[in-house]
mmCIF file of C-alpha atoms and ligand atoms in Angstrom:
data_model
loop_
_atom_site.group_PDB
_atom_site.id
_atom_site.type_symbol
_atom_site.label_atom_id
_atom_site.label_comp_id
_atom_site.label_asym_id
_atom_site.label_seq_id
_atom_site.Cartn_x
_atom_site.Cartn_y
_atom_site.Cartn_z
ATOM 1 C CA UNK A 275 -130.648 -206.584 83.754
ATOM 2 C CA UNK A 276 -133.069 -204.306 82.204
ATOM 3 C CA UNK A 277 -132.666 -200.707 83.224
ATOM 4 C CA UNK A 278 -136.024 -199.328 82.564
ATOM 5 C CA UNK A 279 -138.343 -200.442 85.807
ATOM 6 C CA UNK A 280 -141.405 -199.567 87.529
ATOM 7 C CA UNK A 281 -139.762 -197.717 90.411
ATOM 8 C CA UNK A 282 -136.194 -197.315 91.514
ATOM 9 C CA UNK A 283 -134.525 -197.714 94.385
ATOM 10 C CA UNK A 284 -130.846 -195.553 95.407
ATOM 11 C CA UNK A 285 -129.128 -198.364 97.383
ATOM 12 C CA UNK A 286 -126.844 -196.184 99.847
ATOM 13 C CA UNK A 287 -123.776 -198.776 99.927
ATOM 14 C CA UNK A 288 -120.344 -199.133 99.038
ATOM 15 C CA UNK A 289 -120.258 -203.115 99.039
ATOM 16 C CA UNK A 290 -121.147 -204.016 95.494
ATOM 17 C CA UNK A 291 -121.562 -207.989 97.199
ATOM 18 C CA UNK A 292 -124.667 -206.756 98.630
ATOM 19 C CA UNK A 293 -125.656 -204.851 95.333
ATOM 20 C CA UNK A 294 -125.887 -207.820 93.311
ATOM 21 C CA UNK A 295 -127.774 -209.888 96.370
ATOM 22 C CA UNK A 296 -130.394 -207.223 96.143
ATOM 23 C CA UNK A 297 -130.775 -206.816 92.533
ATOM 24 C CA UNK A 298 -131.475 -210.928 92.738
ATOM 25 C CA UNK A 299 -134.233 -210.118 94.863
ATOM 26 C CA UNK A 300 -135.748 -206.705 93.205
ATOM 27 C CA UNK A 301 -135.644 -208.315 89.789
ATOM 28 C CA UNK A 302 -138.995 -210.293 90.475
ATOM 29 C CA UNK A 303 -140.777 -206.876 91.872
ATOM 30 C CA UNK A 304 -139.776 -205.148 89.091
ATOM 31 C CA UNK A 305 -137.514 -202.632 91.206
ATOM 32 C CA UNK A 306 -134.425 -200.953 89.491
ATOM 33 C CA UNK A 307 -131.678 -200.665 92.355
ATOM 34 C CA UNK A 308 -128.794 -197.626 91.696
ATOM 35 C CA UNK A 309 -125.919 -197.949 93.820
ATOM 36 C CA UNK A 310 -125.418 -194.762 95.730
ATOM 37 C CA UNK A 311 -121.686 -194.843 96.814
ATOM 38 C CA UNK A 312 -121.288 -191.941 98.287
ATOM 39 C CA UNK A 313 -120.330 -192.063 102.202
ATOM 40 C CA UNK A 314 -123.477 -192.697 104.462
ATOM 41 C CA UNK A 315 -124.190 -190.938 108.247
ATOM 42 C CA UNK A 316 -123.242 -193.804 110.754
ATOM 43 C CA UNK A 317 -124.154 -193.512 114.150
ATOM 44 C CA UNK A 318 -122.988 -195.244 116.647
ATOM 45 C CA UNK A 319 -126.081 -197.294 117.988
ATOM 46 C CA UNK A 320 -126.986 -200.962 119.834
ATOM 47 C CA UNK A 321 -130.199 -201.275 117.153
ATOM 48 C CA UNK A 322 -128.955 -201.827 113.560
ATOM 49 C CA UNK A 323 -132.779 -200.282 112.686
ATOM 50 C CA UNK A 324 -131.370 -196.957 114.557
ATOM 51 C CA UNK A 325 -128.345 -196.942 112.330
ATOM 52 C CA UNK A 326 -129.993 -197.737 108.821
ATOM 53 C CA UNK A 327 -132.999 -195.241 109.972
ATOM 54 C CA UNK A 328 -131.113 -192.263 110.618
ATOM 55 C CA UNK A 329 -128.291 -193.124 107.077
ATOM 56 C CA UNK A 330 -131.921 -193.223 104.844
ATOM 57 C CA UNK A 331 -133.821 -190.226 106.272
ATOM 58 C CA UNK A 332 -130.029 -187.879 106.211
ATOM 59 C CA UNK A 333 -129.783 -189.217 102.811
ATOM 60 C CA UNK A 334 -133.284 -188.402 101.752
ATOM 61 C CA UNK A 335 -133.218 -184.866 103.560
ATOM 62 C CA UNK A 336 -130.362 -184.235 101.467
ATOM 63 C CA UNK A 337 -130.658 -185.507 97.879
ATOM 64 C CA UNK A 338 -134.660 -185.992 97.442
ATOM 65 C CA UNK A 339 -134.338 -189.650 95.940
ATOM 66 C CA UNK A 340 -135.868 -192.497 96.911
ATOM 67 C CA UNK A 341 -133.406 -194.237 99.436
ATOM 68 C CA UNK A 342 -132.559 -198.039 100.488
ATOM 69 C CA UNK A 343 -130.506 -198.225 103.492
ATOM 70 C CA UNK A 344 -129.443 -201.862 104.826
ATOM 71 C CA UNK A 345 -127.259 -202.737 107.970
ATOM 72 C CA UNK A 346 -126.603 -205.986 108.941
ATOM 73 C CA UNK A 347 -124.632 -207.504 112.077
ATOM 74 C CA UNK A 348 -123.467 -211.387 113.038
ATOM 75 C CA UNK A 349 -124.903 -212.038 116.411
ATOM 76 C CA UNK A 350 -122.986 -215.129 118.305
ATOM 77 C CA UNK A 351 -124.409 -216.958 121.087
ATOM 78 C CA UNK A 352 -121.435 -217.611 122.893
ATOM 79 C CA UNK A 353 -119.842 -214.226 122.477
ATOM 80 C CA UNK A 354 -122.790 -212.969 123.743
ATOM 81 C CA UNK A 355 -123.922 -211.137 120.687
ATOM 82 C CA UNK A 356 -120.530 -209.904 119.916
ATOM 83 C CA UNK A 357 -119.572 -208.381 117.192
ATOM 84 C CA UNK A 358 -123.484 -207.550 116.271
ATOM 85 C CA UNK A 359 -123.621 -203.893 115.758
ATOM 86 C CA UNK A 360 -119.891 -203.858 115.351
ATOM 87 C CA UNK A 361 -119.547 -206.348 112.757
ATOM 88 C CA UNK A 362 -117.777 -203.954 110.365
ATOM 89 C CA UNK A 363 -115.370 -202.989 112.874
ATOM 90 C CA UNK A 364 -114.566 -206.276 114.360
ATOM 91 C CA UNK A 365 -114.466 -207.469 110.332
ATOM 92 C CA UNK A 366 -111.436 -204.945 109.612
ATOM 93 C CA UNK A 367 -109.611 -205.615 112.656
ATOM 94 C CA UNK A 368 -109.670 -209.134 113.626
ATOM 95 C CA UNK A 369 -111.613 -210.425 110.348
ATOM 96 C CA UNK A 370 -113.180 -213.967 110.589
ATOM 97 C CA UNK A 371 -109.891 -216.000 111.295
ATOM 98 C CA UNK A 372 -110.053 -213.305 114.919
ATOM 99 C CA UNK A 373 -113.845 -214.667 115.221
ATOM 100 C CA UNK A 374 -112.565 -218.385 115.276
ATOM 101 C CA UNK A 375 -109.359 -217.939 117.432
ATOM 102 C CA UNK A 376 -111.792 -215.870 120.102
ATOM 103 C CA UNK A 377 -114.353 -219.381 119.421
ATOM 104 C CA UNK A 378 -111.648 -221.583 119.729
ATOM 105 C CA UNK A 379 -112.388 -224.565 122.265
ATOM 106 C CA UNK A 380 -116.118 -223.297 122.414
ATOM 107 C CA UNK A 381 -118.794 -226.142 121.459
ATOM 108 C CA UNK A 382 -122.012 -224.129 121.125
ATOM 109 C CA UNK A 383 -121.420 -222.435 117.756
ATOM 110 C CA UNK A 384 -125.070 -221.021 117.406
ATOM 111 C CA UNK A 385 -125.080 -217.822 115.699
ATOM 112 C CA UNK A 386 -127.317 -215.162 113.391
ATOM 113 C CA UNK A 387 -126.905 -212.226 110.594
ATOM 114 C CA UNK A 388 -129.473 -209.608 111.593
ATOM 115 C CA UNK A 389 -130.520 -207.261 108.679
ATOM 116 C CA UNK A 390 -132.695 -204.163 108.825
ATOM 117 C CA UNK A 391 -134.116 -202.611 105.740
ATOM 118 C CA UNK A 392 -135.458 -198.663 105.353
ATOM 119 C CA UNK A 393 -136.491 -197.584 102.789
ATOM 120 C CA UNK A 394 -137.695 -193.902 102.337
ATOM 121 C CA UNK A 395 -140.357 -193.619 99.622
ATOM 122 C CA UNK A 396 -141.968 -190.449 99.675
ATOM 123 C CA UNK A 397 -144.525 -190.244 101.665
ATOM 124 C CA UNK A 398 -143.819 -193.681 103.094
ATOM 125 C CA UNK A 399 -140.806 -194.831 105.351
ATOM 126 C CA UNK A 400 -140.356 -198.589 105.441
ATOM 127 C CA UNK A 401 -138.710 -200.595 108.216
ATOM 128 C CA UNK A 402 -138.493 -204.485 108.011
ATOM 129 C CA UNK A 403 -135.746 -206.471 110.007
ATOM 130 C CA UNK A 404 -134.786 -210.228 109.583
ATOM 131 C CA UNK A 405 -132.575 -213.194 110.706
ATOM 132 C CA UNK A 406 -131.237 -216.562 109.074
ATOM 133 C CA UNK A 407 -130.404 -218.607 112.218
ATOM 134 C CA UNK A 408 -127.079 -220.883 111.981
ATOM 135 C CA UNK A 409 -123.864 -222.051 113.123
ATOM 136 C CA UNK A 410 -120.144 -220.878 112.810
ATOM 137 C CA UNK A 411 -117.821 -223.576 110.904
ATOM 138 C CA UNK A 412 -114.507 -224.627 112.464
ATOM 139 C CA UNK A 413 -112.034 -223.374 109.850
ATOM 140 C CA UNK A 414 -113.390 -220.833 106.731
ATOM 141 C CA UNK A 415 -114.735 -222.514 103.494
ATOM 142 C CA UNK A 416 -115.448 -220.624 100.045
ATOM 143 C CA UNK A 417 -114.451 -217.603 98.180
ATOM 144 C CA UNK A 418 -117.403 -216.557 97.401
ATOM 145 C CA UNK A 419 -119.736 -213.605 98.980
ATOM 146 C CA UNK A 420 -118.225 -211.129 101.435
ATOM 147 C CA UNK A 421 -117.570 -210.343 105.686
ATOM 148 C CA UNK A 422 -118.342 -213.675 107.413
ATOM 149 C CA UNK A 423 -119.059 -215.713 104.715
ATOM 150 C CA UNK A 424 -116.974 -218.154 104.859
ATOM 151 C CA UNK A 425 -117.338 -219.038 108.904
ATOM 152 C CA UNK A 426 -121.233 -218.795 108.679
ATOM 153 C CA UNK A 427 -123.417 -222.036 107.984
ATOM 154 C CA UNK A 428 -127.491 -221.862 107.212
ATOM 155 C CA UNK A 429 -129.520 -223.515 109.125
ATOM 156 C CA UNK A 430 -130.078 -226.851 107.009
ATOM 157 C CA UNK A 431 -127.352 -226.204 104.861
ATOM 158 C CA UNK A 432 -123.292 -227.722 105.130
ATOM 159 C CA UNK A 433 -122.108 -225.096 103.110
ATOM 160 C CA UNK A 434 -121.037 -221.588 103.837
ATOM 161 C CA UNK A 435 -122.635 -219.121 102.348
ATOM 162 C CA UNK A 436 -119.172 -218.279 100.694
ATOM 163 C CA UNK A 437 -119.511 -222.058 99.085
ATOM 164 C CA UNK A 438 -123.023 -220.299 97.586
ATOM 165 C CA UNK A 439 -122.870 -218.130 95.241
ATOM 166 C CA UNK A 440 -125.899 -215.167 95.040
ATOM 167 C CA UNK A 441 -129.454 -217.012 94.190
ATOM 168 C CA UNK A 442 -128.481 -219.726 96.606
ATOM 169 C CA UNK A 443 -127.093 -217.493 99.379
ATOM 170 C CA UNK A 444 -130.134 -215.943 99.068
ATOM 171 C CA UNK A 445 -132.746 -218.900 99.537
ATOM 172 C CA UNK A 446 -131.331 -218.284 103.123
ATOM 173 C CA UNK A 447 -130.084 -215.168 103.707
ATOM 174 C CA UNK A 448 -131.306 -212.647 106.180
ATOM 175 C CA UNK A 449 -130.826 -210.181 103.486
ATOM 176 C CA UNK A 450 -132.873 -211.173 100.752
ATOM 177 C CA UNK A 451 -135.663 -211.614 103.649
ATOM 178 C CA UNK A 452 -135.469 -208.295 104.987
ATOM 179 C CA UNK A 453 -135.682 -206.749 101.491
ATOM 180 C CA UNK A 454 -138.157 -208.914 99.965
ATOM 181 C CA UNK A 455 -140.522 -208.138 103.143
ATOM 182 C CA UNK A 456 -139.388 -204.643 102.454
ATOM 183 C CA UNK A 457 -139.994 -204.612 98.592
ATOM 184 C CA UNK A 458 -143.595 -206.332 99.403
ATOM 185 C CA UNK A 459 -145.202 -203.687 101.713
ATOM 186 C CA UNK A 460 -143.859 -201.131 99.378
ATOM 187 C CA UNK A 461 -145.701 -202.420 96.171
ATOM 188 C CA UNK A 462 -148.933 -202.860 98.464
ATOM 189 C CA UNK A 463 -148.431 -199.151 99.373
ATOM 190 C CA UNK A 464 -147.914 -197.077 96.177
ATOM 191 C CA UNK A 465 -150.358 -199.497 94.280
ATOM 192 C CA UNK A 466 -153.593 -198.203 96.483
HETATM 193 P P1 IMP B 213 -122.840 -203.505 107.325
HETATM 194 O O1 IMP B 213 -122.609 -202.450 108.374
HETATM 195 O O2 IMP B 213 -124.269 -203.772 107.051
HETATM 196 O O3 IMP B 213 -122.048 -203.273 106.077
HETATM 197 O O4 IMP B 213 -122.329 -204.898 107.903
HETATM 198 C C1 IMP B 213 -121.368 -204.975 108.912
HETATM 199 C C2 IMP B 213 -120.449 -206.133 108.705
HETATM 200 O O5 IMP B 213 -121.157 -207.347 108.934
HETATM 201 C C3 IMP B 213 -119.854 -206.251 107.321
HETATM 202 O O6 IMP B 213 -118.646 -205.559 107.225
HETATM 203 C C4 IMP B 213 -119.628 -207.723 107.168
HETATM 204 O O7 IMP B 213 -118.372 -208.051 107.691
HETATM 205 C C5 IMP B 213 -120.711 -208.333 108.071
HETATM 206 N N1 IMP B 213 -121.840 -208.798 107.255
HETATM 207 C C6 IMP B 213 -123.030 -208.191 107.080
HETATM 208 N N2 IMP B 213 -123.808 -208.921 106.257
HETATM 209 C C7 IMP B 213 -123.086 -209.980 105.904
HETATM 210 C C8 IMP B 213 -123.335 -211.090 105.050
HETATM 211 O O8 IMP B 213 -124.376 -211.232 104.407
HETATM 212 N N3 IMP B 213 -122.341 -211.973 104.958
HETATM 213 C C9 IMP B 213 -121.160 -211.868 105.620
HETATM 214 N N4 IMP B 213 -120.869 -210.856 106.413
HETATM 215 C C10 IMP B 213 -121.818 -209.914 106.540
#
């Protein structure tokens, strides 16, 4: 990757997975991304746009550099919703294999990743939110990818995302939509 680009990007994250599926996607709007690793402020909040709002503007506040924030949740129809805003929490304590035990049984495996996008580009503040619809697989398939990966199916897809590995995950993923959406409006902005 070329590190000279026309803007740059501070990605606030610790999950180098997600790193590398947004550098895929910045690549063709000639965006650097930095990771930022330091420890983000996360509320507690039903809206994932709430939490990735409030990490972005505290980080900008703070350090003055432009600032990409993204949160993202697994929504399941027959949990109601559950885990959703608590993904990360109900990923470190019951993982996927706790997912599939509390699905066991259950026929209607309908399910979505939510992600919402803000970034903070002086004197512009960019929200953009969006889905990949799917289903949740029986037993976990792949290695690849991170969190859910290998329980969530595409829409249109038999794979798991964690059968995909980064350009093809992303031909899908709710991710790569949110940020190219993102990455879009923000060209269109600083270019008038
Ligand atoms: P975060 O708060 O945006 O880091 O996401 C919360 C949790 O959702 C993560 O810990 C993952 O377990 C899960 N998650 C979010 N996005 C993805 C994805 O693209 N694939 C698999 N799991 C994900």
């Amino acid at each position: 990757m070329k590190d000279t680009c026309k803007y740059t990007l501070y990605f606030l994250t610790g999950n180098k997975h997600k790193v590398l599926e947004v550098k895929e996607v910045a690549r063709k709007y000639d965006i650097c991304i930095v990771q930022e690793s330091i420890g983000k402020l996360e509320i507690q909040a039903k809206d994932l746009a709430e939490i990735a709002w409030y990490a972005a503007v505290n980080y900008y506040l703070h350090y003055r550099k432009p600032v990409l924030v993204e949160d993202a949740g697994l929504f399941i129809k027959s949990l109601n919703g559950f885990p959703g805003p608590y993904s990360s929490y109900a990923f470190k304590t019951i993982g996927f294999n706790g997912i599939l035990r509390l699905m066991k049984g259950i026929d209607d495996r309908e399910a979505y990743f939510e992600s919402v996008v803000v970034i903070v580009y002086e004197p512009y503040i960019i929200i953009e939110r969006a889905r990949v619809y799917g289903e949740i697989s029986r037993a976990p398939r792949g290695k690849k990818g991170f969190g859910f990966d290998p329980i969530f199916i595409p829409q249109g897809e038999k794979r798991t995302f964690a059968e995909m590995d980064v350009a093809e995950k992303n031909m899908y993923s709710h991710r790569a939509k949110a940020v190219s959406r993102a990455f879009e409006k923000l060209l269109t902005l600083v270019k008038v």
